[in-house]
Amino acid sequence: MLEMLSISYVIAVAECDLELTSGQKGILGAMALAGTIAGSHLWGFLADTLGRRKVIIPTLLMTNAVSFASSMMTNFWMITICRFLTGFFICGASASIYAYLGEFHNQRDRSRAIMAASFVHSIGCPLLPGLAYIIINQSWAFTIPILDIVYRPWRLFLVICGLPGFISAIALLKFPESPKFDLNQGNVKRAMETIQWMHRFNSGNAESPLQIQLILGEAEVQPSRDHSKGVNAVLELIWNQTAPLFKRPYLHKTILMCFLQFGTYITAHGMFMFFPGLLDQLVKAQEAGIDRITLCDIVYAHNPLEASADQPTCTQSLSLATYGYSITLDIIYVLGFLVIGLLVNAVGRLAILVFVFTGCGACGVLAVLVD
């Protein structure tokens, strides 16, 4: 969460360091999501073939490395490439982690466990503006001659936002592969060892092993790993795993899931990437005595690279009210996850989806119209 959304605060304060226009801000904000789209199929294939854990740990470490590199970039194109790679690698972990978690739970508790993880994930939202306020609003800066960059707080902010992924990768070194994946791959012995590990972890009792008489597999069987070598063999394996998604009986489910994911990303991440900067301009407009202004007015009125010479052209920090509003909205976001986690089993996932998408769509339309 911190890694994906940290750029929303950076583009609001790094516009002159990176010489960003409004259009370039949009491209920079979208690059991580473009990387996510580009890598999602590859990482999904590898997670189903090699294992969840073997994808999650390397991609988290690579994300951290690329995030550190992006903090050192000096122009738009270099940081854009780094943000694309950030999204490319982080989607390997973010897409696999829920499958990894769910496969440690039974059917009854799986949805609740995933919602609990989503709640913890969402805690990063109110933490993000808090971190941004503590770090970005500092006034220090120094030059690194060998890299020819002025190191400002927003660069440190990118590095710190990448640390949770690194810590998570190190922590996962102590955890096994999911037992369901091992079972579906025919590795019953390792699946039983993992179940025993879970029993010891949950009970705290290493002396009394869990008595397992029989393990029943599910009707769903994951494709076994093909040991054939060569590019053609790999492409054939990818095709064999992908093609059934676009045939009956899975076609309508594939279309539905793509539509839901598109709606989720365009409403949540699409708006959030610009939200801190827009909110800061709205607060400054109110402080200047402008009582009525729309979001569209803010977008079209603010372009620092076209400002006149006698006006301030750079935003090096955001107003305190901007952080306050951001934290308030993010707390509501976290509470929403908590409420959904409590209601999902009682109300049903379909009702939750319909309510959330309808509410978000209505609020998105109203946000453009009100002033």
One Martini backbone bead per residue (centre of mass of N, CA, C, O) as a GRO file, in nm:
protein
  371
    1MET     BB    1   0.061   0.060  -0.024
    2LEU     BB    2   0.294   0.262   0.018
    3GLU     BB    3   0.439   0.210  -0.253
    4MET     BB    4   0.203   0.282  -0.454
    5LEU     BB    5   0.105   0.577  -0.305
    6SER     BB    6   0.355   0.766  -0.263
    7ILE     BB    7   0.349   0.926  -0.539
    8SER     BB    8   0.113   1.124  -0.468
    9TYR     BB    9   0.308   1.309  -0.290
   10VAL     BB   10   0.546   1.356  -0.483
   11ILE     BB   11   0.401   1.505  -0.728
   12ALA     BB   12   0.332   1.760  -0.539
   13VAL     BB   13   0.670   1.831  -0.467
   14ALA     BB   14   0.848   1.741  -0.753
   15GLU     BB   15   0.793   1.926  -1.008
   16CYS     BB   16   1.077   2.084  -1.024
   17ASP     BB   17   1.292   1.865  -0.996
   18LEU     BB   18   1.141   1.705  -1.259
   19GLU     BB   19   0.979   1.878  -1.455
   20LEU     BB   20   0.653   1.885  -1.426
   21THR     BB   21   0.367   1.828  -1.572
   22SER     BB   22   0.046   1.742  -1.567
   23GLY     BB   23   0.079   1.504  -1.765
   24GLN     BB   24   0.328   1.374  -1.620
   25LYS     BB   25   0.185   1.316  -1.358
   26GLY     BB   26  -0.012   1.112  -1.475
   27ILE     BB   27   0.199   0.913  -1.579
   28LEU     BB   28   0.347   0.862  -1.310
   29GLY     BB   29   0.093   0.761  -1.154
   30ALA     BB   30   0.040   0.515  -1.375
   31MET     BB   31   0.294   0.327  -1.388
   32ALA     BB   32   0.243   0.120  -1.163
   33LEU     BB   33  -0.017   0.011  -1.297
   34ALA     BB   34   0.113  -0.072  -1.562
   35GLY     BB   35   0.304  -0.278  -1.430
   36THR     BB   36   0.081  -0.454  -1.313
   37ILE     BB   37  -0.043  -0.537  -1.583
   38ALA     BB   38   0.219  -0.656  -1.715
   39GLY     BB   39   0.277  -0.872  -1.457
   40SER     BB   40   0.027  -1.041  -1.367
   41HIS     BB   41   0.041  -1.294  -1.552
   42LEU     BB   42   0.324  -1.391  -1.490
   43TRP     BB   43   0.296  -1.416  -1.178
   44GLY     BB   44   0.056  -1.605  -1.181
   45PHE     BB   45   0.197  -1.835  -1.328
   46LEU     BB   46   0.434  -1.871  -1.126
   47ALA     BB   47   0.259  -1.922  -0.872
   48ASP     BB   48   0.119  -2.185  -0.999
   49THR     BB   49   0.403  -2.333  -1.061
   50LEU     BB   50   0.618  -2.266  -0.814
   51GLY     BB   51   0.483  -2.068  -0.607
   52ARG     BB   52   0.410  -1.825  -0.386
   53ARG     BB   53   0.677  -1.780  -0.225
   54LYS     BB   54   0.869  -1.769  -0.489
   55VAL     BB   55   0.735  -1.482  -0.558
   56ILE     BB   56   0.708  -1.290  -0.315
   57ILE     BB   57   1.001  -1.248  -0.217
   58PRO     BB   58   1.149  -1.142  -0.476
   59THR     BB   59   0.948  -0.906  -0.541
   60LEU     BB   60   0.994  -0.747  -0.281
   61LEU     BB   61   1.300  -0.700  -0.320
   62MET     BB   62   1.280  -0.560  -0.598
   63THR     BB   63   1.100  -0.329  -0.511
   64ASN     BB   64   1.300  -0.204  -0.312
   65ALA     BB   65   1.528  -0.149  -0.517
   66VAL     BB   66   1.362   0.034  -0.712
   67SER     BB   67   1.276   0.243  -0.503
   68PHE     BB   68   1.560   0.343  -0.442
   69ALA     BB   69   1.626   0.427  -0.732
   70SER     BB   70   1.393   0.639  -0.765
   71SER     BB   71   1.514   0.839  -0.543
   72MET     BB   72   1.769   0.910  -0.762
   73MET     BB   73   1.620   1.051  -0.969
   74THR     BB   74   1.628   1.343  -1.220
   75ASN     BB   75   1.386   1.254  -1.414
   76PHE     BB   76   1.104   1.158  -1.565
   77TRP     BB   77   1.195   0.896  -1.722
   78MET     BB   78   1.347   0.750  -1.495
   79ILE     BB   79   1.112   0.740  -1.282
   80THR     BB   80   0.909   0.601  -1.467
   81ILE     BB   81   1.058   0.333  -1.500
   82CYS     BB   82   1.072   0.268  -1.198
   83ARG     BB   83   0.761   0.267  -1.149
   84PHE     BB   84   0.702   0.039  -1.340
   85LEU     BB   85   0.879  -0.173  -1.191
   86THR     BB   86   0.733  -0.156  -0.927
   87GLY     BB   87   0.461  -0.265  -1.034
   88PHE     BB   88   0.570  -0.528  -1.158
   89PHE     BB   89   0.668  -0.650  -0.880
   90ILE     BB   90   0.434  -0.597  -0.670
   91CYS     BB   91   0.217  -0.782  -0.808
   92GLY     BB   92   0.339  -1.053  -0.722
   93ALA     BB   93   0.267  -1.012  -0.421
   94SER     BB   94  -0.030  -0.895  -0.417
   95ALA     BB   95  -0.158  -1.143  -0.578
   96SER     BB   96  -0.038  -1.391  -0.392
   97ILE     BB   97  -0.102  -1.337  -0.086
   98TYR     BB   98  -0.406  -1.422  -0.081
   99ALA     BB   99  -0.364  -1.710  -0.170
  100TYR     BB  100  -0.167  -1.785   0.054
  101LEU     BB  101  -0.359  -1.727   0.289
  102GLY     BB  102  -0.615  -1.892   0.201
  103GLU     BB  103  -0.449  -2.179   0.204
  104PHE     BB  104  -0.458  -2.173   0.541
  105HIS     BB  105  -0.772  -2.201   0.498
  106ASN     BB  106  -1.086  -2.254   0.513
  107GLN     BB  107  -1.385  -2.188   0.367
  108ARG     BB  108  -1.516  -2.042   0.614
  109ASP     BB  109  -1.244  -1.842   0.684
  110ARG     BB  110  -1.128  -1.706   0.426
  111SER     BB  111  -1.276  -1.433   0.390
  112ARG     BB  112  -1.204  -1.321   0.670
  113ALA     BB  113  -0.896  -1.334   0.642
  114ILE     BB  114  -0.875  -1.146   0.394
  115MET     BB  115  -1.015  -0.902   0.528
  116ALA     BB  116  -0.808  -0.874   0.755
  117ALA     BB  117  -0.571  -0.817   0.563
  118SER     BB  118  -0.703  -0.567   0.434
  119PHE     BB  119  -0.710  -0.403   0.693
  120VAL     BB  120  -0.407  -0.394   0.738
  121HIS     BB  121  -0.348  -0.273   0.461
  122SER     BB  122  -0.525  -0.006   0.512
  123ILE     BB  123  -0.345   0.126   0.736
  124GLY     BB  124  -0.153   0.266   0.529
  125CYS     BB  125  -0.324   0.515   0.466
  126PRO     BB  126  -0.296   0.687   0.738
  127LEU     BB  127   0.019   0.660   0.740
  128LEU     BB  128   0.102   0.816   0.487
  129PRO     BB  129   0.038   1.116   0.569
  130GLY     BB  130   0.208   1.103   0.825
  131LEU     BB  131   0.479   1.053   0.687
  132ALA     BB  132   0.467   1.294   0.496
  133TYR     BB  133   0.465   1.512   0.715
  134ILE     BB  134   0.733   1.433   0.859
  135ILE     BB  135   0.913   1.441   0.589
  136ILE     BB  136   0.829   1.645   0.355
  137ASN     BB  137   0.805   1.913   0.554
  138GLN     BB  138   1.087   1.937   0.539
  139SER     BB  139   1.378   2.172   0.468
  140TRP     BB  140   1.591   1.998   0.380
  141ALA     BB  141   1.911   1.992   0.188
  142PHE     BB  142   2.130   1.809  -0.044
  143THR     BB  143   2.425   1.732  -0.219
  144ILE     BB  144   2.512   1.485  -0.478
  145PRO     BB  145   2.765   1.499  -0.691
  146ILE     BB  146   2.791   1.209  -0.823
  147LEU     BB  147   2.463   1.240  -0.908
  148ASP     BB  148   2.344   1.526  -0.944
  149ILE     BB  149   2.171   1.584  -0.668
  150VAL     BB  150   1.893   1.690  -0.477
  151TYR     BB  151   1.833   1.598  -0.149
  152ARG     BB  152   1.511   1.540  -0.053
  153PRO     BB  153   1.248   1.432   0.137
  154TRP     BB  154   1.099   1.272  -0.096
  155ARG     BB  155   1.324   1.060  -0.126
  156LEU     BB  156   1.306   0.939   0.157
  157PHE     BB  157   1.008   0.859   0.138
  158LEU     BB  158   1.046   0.634  -0.073
  159VAL     BB  159   1.229   0.455   0.097
  160ILE     BB  160   1.042   0.409   0.345
  161CYS     BB  161   0.800   0.286   0.178
  162GLY     BB  162   0.986   0.023   0.101
  163LEU     BB  163   1.044  -0.130   0.378
  164PRO     BB  164   0.800  -0.324   0.433
  165GLY     BB  165   0.871  -0.521   0.204
  166PHE     BB  166   1.145  -0.610   0.314
  167ILE     BB  167   1.045  -0.714   0.589
  168SER     BB  168   0.844  -0.922   0.474
  169ALA     BB  169   1.050  -1.098   0.324
  170ILE     BB  170   1.209  -1.181   0.575
  171ALA     BB  171   0.968  -1.308   0.731
  172LEU     BB  172   0.893  -1.529   0.503
  173LEU     BB  173   1.141  -1.720   0.550
  174LYS     BB  174   0.975  -1.869   0.801
  175PHE     BB  175   0.776  -1.967   0.585
  176PRO     BB  176   0.582  -2.174   0.416
  177GLU     BB  177   0.425  -2.330   0.199
  178SER     BB  178   0.131  -2.395   0.092
  179PRO     BB  179  -0.056  -2.680   0.139
  180LYS     BB  180  -0.235  -2.669  -0.114
  181PHE     BB  181  -0.015  -2.651  -0.325
  182ASP     BB  182   0.132  -2.912  -0.250
  183LEU     BB  183  -0.110  -3.098  -0.291
  184ASN     BB  184  -0.163  -3.019  -0.597
  185GLN     BB  185   0.146  -3.122  -0.661
  186GLY     BB  186   0.177  -3.404  -0.480
  187ASN     BB  187   0.300  -3.296  -0.190
  188VAL     BB  188   0.206  -3.447   0.088
  189LYS     BB  189   0.437  -3.434   0.291
  190ARG     BB  190   0.471  -3.122   0.297
  191ALA     BB  191   0.179  -3.058   0.374
  192MET     BB  192   0.190  -3.205   0.651
  193GLU     BB  193   0.422  -3.036   0.768
  194THR     BB  194   0.269  -2.768   0.756
  195ILE     BB  195   0.033  -2.847   0.939
  196GLN     BB  196   0.213  -2.899   1.184
  197TRP     BB  197   0.324  -2.613   1.196
  198MET     BB  198   0.052  -2.477   1.245
  199HIS     BB  199  -0.010  -2.623   1.511
  200ARG     BB  200   0.236  -2.515   1.667
  201PHE     BB  201   0.179  -2.213   1.621
  202ASN     BB  202  -0.118  -2.202   1.746
  203SER     BB  203  -0.060  -2.375   2.025
  204GLY     BB  204   0.251  -2.393   2.135
  205ASN     BB  205   0.284  -2.716   2.078
  206ALA     BB  206   0.565  -2.934   2.026
  207GLU     BB  207   0.485  -3.223   2.155
  208SER     BB  208   0.189  -3.236   2.010
  209PRO     BB  209   0.083  -3.382   1.746
  210LEU     BB  210  -0.110  -3.393   1.479
  211GLN     BB  211  -0.378  -3.599   1.390
  212ILE     BB  212  -0.349  -3.754   1.067
  213GLN     BB  213  -0.549  -3.955   0.845
  214LEU     BB  214  -0.668  -3.745   0.615
  215ILE     BB  215  -0.642  -3.603   0.281
  216LEU     BB  216  -0.851  -3.385   0.102
  217GLY     BB  217  -0.906  -3.296  -0.200
  218GLU     BB  218  -0.994  -3.088  -0.448
  219ALA     BB  219  -1.134  -3.036  -0.753
  220GLU     BB  220  -0.922  -2.834  -0.767
  221VAL     BB  221  -0.647  -2.828  -1.002
  222GLN     BB  222  -0.332  -2.769  -1.038
  223PRO     BB  223  -0.089  -2.728  -1.239
  224SER     BB  224   0.172  -2.886  -1.323
  225ARG     BB  225   0.501  -2.902  -1.352
  226ASP     BB  226   0.699  -2.822  -1.626
  227HIS     BB  227   1.026  -2.951  -1.735
  228SER     BB  228   1.045  -2.818  -1.984
  229LYS     BB  229   1.248  -2.668  -2.224
  230GLY     BB  230   1.218  -2.358  -2.331
  231VAL     BB  231   1.029  -2.119  -2.476
  232ASN     BB  232   0.801  -2.291  -2.602
  233ALA     BB  233   0.727  -2.445  -2.342
  234VAL     BB  234   0.646  -2.198  -2.176
  235LEU     BB  235   0.430  -2.083  -2.370
  236GLU     BB  236   0.254  -2.337  -2.366
  237LEU     BB  237   0.194  -2.331  -2.064
  238ILE     BB  238   0.060  -2.055  -2.058
  239TRP     BB  239  -0.163  -2.123  -2.260
  240ASN     BB  240  -0.289  -2.368  -2.104
  241GLN     BB  241  -0.367  -2.173  -1.856
  242THR     BB  242  -0.528  -1.938  -2.018
  243ALA     BB  243  -0.742  -2.032  -2.231
  244PRO     BB  244  -0.977  -2.137  -2.035
  245LEU     BB  245  -1.072  -1.843  -1.947
  246PHE     BB  246  -1.195  -1.806  -2.270
  247LYS     BB  247  -1.388  -2.040  -2.189
  248ARG     BB  248  -1.597  -2.265  -2.134
  249PRO     BB  249  -1.718  -2.178  -1.808
  250TYR     BB  250  -1.516  -1.899  -1.766
  251LEU     BB  251  -1.577  -1.643  -1.934
  252HIS     BB  252  -1.783  -1.477  -1.759
  253LYS     BB  253  -1.590  -1.460  -1.512
  254THR     BB  254  -1.359  -1.311  -1.648
  255ILE     BB  255  -1.516  -1.058  -1.732
  256LEU     BB  256  -1.614  -0.981  -1.450
  257MET     BB  257  -1.334  -0.950  -1.313
  258CYS     BB  258  -1.224  -0.734  -1.505
  259PHE     BB  259  -1.442  -0.524  -1.446
  260LEU     BB  260  -1.395  -0.502  -1.138
  261GLN     BB  261  -1.094  -0.425  -1.150
  262PHE     BB  262  -1.128  -0.173  -1.317
  263GLY     BB  263  -1.315  -0.024  -1.120
  264THR     BB  264  -1.128  -0.027  -0.875
  265TYR     BB  265  -0.875   0.122  -0.996
  266ILE     BB  266  -1.016   0.381  -1.113
  267THR     BB  267  -1.133   0.477  -0.833
  268ALA     BB  268  -0.903   0.444  -0.632
  269HIS     BB  269  -0.616   0.495  -0.770
  270GLY     BB  270  -0.678   0.716  -0.975
  271MET     BB  271  -0.764   0.935  -0.763
  272PHE     BB  272  -0.535   0.913  -0.543
  273MET     BB  273  -0.289   1.020  -0.706
  274PHE     BB  274  -0.425   1.331  -0.698
  275PHE     BB  275  -0.540   1.411  -0.419
  276PRO     BB  276  -0.326   1.573  -0.256
  277GLY     BB  277  -0.287   1.802  -0.466
  278LEU     BB  278  -0.585   1.890  -0.486
  279LEU     BB  279  -0.628   1.945  -0.184
  280ASP     BB  280  -0.410   2.162  -0.155
  281GLN     BB  281  -0.536   2.363  -0.360
  282LEU     BB  282  -0.804   2.392  -0.208
  283VAL     BB  283  -0.690   2.507   0.055
  284LYS     BB  284  -0.544   2.753  -0.077
  285ALA     BB  285  -0.800   2.879  -0.194
  286GLN     BB  286  -0.939   2.927   0.079
  287GLU     BB  287  -0.705   3.104   0.199
  288ALA     BB  288  -0.751   3.319  -0.052
  289GLY     BB  289  -1.091   3.346  -0.063
  290ILE     BB  290  -1.200   3.094  -0.219
  291ASP     BB  291  -1.517   2.942  -0.199
  292ARG     BB  292  -1.562   2.862  -0.516
  293ILE     BB  293  -1.458   2.534  -0.634
  294THR     BB  294  -1.350   2.301  -0.857
  295LEU     BB  295  -1.169   2.040  -0.964
  296CYS     BB  296  -1.135   2.143  -1.255
  297ASP     BB  297  -1.021   2.421  -1.181
  298ILE     BB  298  -0.765   2.312  -1.045
  299VAL     BB  299  -0.641   2.156  -1.281
  300TYR     BB  300  -0.636   2.405  -1.496
  301ALA     BB  301  -0.485   2.627  -1.305
  302HIS     BB  302  -0.240   2.419  -1.240
  303ASN     BB  303   0.096   2.521  -1.367
  304PRO     BB  304   0.418   2.569  -1.275
  305LEU     BB  305   0.564   2.597  -1.567
  306GLU     BB  306   0.351   2.860  -1.632
  307ALA     BB  307   0.441   3.052  -1.441
  308SER     BB  308   0.528   3.337  -1.326
  309ALA     BB  309   0.810   3.498  -1.207
  310ASP     BB  310   0.641   3.647  -0.949
  311GLN     BB  311   0.567   3.352  -0.877
  312PRO     BB  312   0.522   3.076  -0.724
  313THR     BB  313   0.628   2.744  -0.859
  314CYS     BB  314   0.676   2.570  -0.592
  315THR     BB  315   0.604   2.262  -0.418
  316GLN     BB  316   0.762   2.151  -0.111
  317SER     BB  317   0.483   2.154   0.049
  318LEU     BB  318   0.216   2.076   0.259
  319SER     BB  319  -0.055   2.138   0.414
  320LEU     BB  320  -0.194   2.058   0.711
  321ALA     BB  321  -0.488   2.020   0.611
  322THR     BB  322  -0.428   1.801   0.403
  323TYR     BB  323  -0.345   1.583   0.606
  324GLY     BB  324  -0.603   1.586   0.773
  325TYR     BB  325  -0.799   1.501   0.547
  326SER     BB  326  -0.653   1.242   0.465
  327ILE     BB  327  -0.673   1.093   0.736
  328THR     BB  328  -0.980   1.096   0.760
  329LEU     BB  329  -1.040   0.935   0.497
  330ASP     BB  330  -0.861   0.687   0.571
  331ILE     BB  331  -1.019   0.602   0.821
  332ILE     BB  332  -1.277   0.541   0.668
  333TYR     BB  333  -1.147   0.321   0.497
  334VAL     BB  334  -1.077   0.131   0.731
  335LEU     BB  335  -1.366   0.103   0.845
  336GLY     BB  336  -1.478  -0.028   0.592
  337PHE     BB  337  -1.317  -0.289   0.616
  338LEU     BB  338  -1.422  -0.370   0.894
  339VAL     BB  339  -1.723  -0.390   0.822
  340ILE     BB  340  -1.695  -0.592   0.591
  341GLY     BB  341  -1.562  -0.818   0.761
  342LEU     BB  342  -1.823  -0.849   0.948
  343LEU     BB  343  -2.047  -0.883   0.690
  344VAL     BB  344  -1.972  -1.089   0.462
  345ASN     BB  345  -2.112  -1.352   0.573
  346ALA     BB  346  -2.405  -1.229   0.614
  347VAL     BB  347  -2.451  -1.075   0.329
  348GLY     BB  348  -2.235  -1.092   0.108
  349ARG     BB  349  -2.039  -1.025  -0.167
  350LEU     BB  350  -2.238  -0.905  -0.372
  351ALA     BB  351  -2.366  -0.683  -0.197
  352ILE     BB  352  -2.101  -0.536  -0.140
  353LEU     BB  353  -2.024  -0.467  -0.433
  354VAL     BB  354  -2.274  -0.305  -0.511
  355PHE     BB  355  -2.255  -0.089  -0.291
  356VAL     BB  356  -1.966   0.017  -0.346
  357PHE     BB  357  -1.993   0.090  -0.650
  358THR     BB  358  -2.233   0.280  -0.624
  359GLY     BB  359  -2.112   0.478  -0.418
  360CYS     BB  360  -1.855   0.557  -0.579
  361GLY     BB  361  -1.995   0.660  -0.834
  362ALA     BB  362  -2.162   0.886  -0.702
  363CYS     BB  363  -1.921   1.039  -0.571
  364GLY     BB  364  -1.766   1.097  -0.834
  365VAL     BB  365  -1.982   1.277  -0.963
  366LEU     BB  366  -2.013   1.486  -0.728
  367ALA     BB  367  -1.713   1.588  -0.721
  368VAL     BB  368  -1.745   1.745  -0.998
  369LEU     BB  369  -2.006   1.930  -0.928
  370VAL     BB  370  -1.910   2.041  -0.680
  371ASP     BB  371  -1.810   2.361  -0.472
   0.00000   0.00000   0.00000
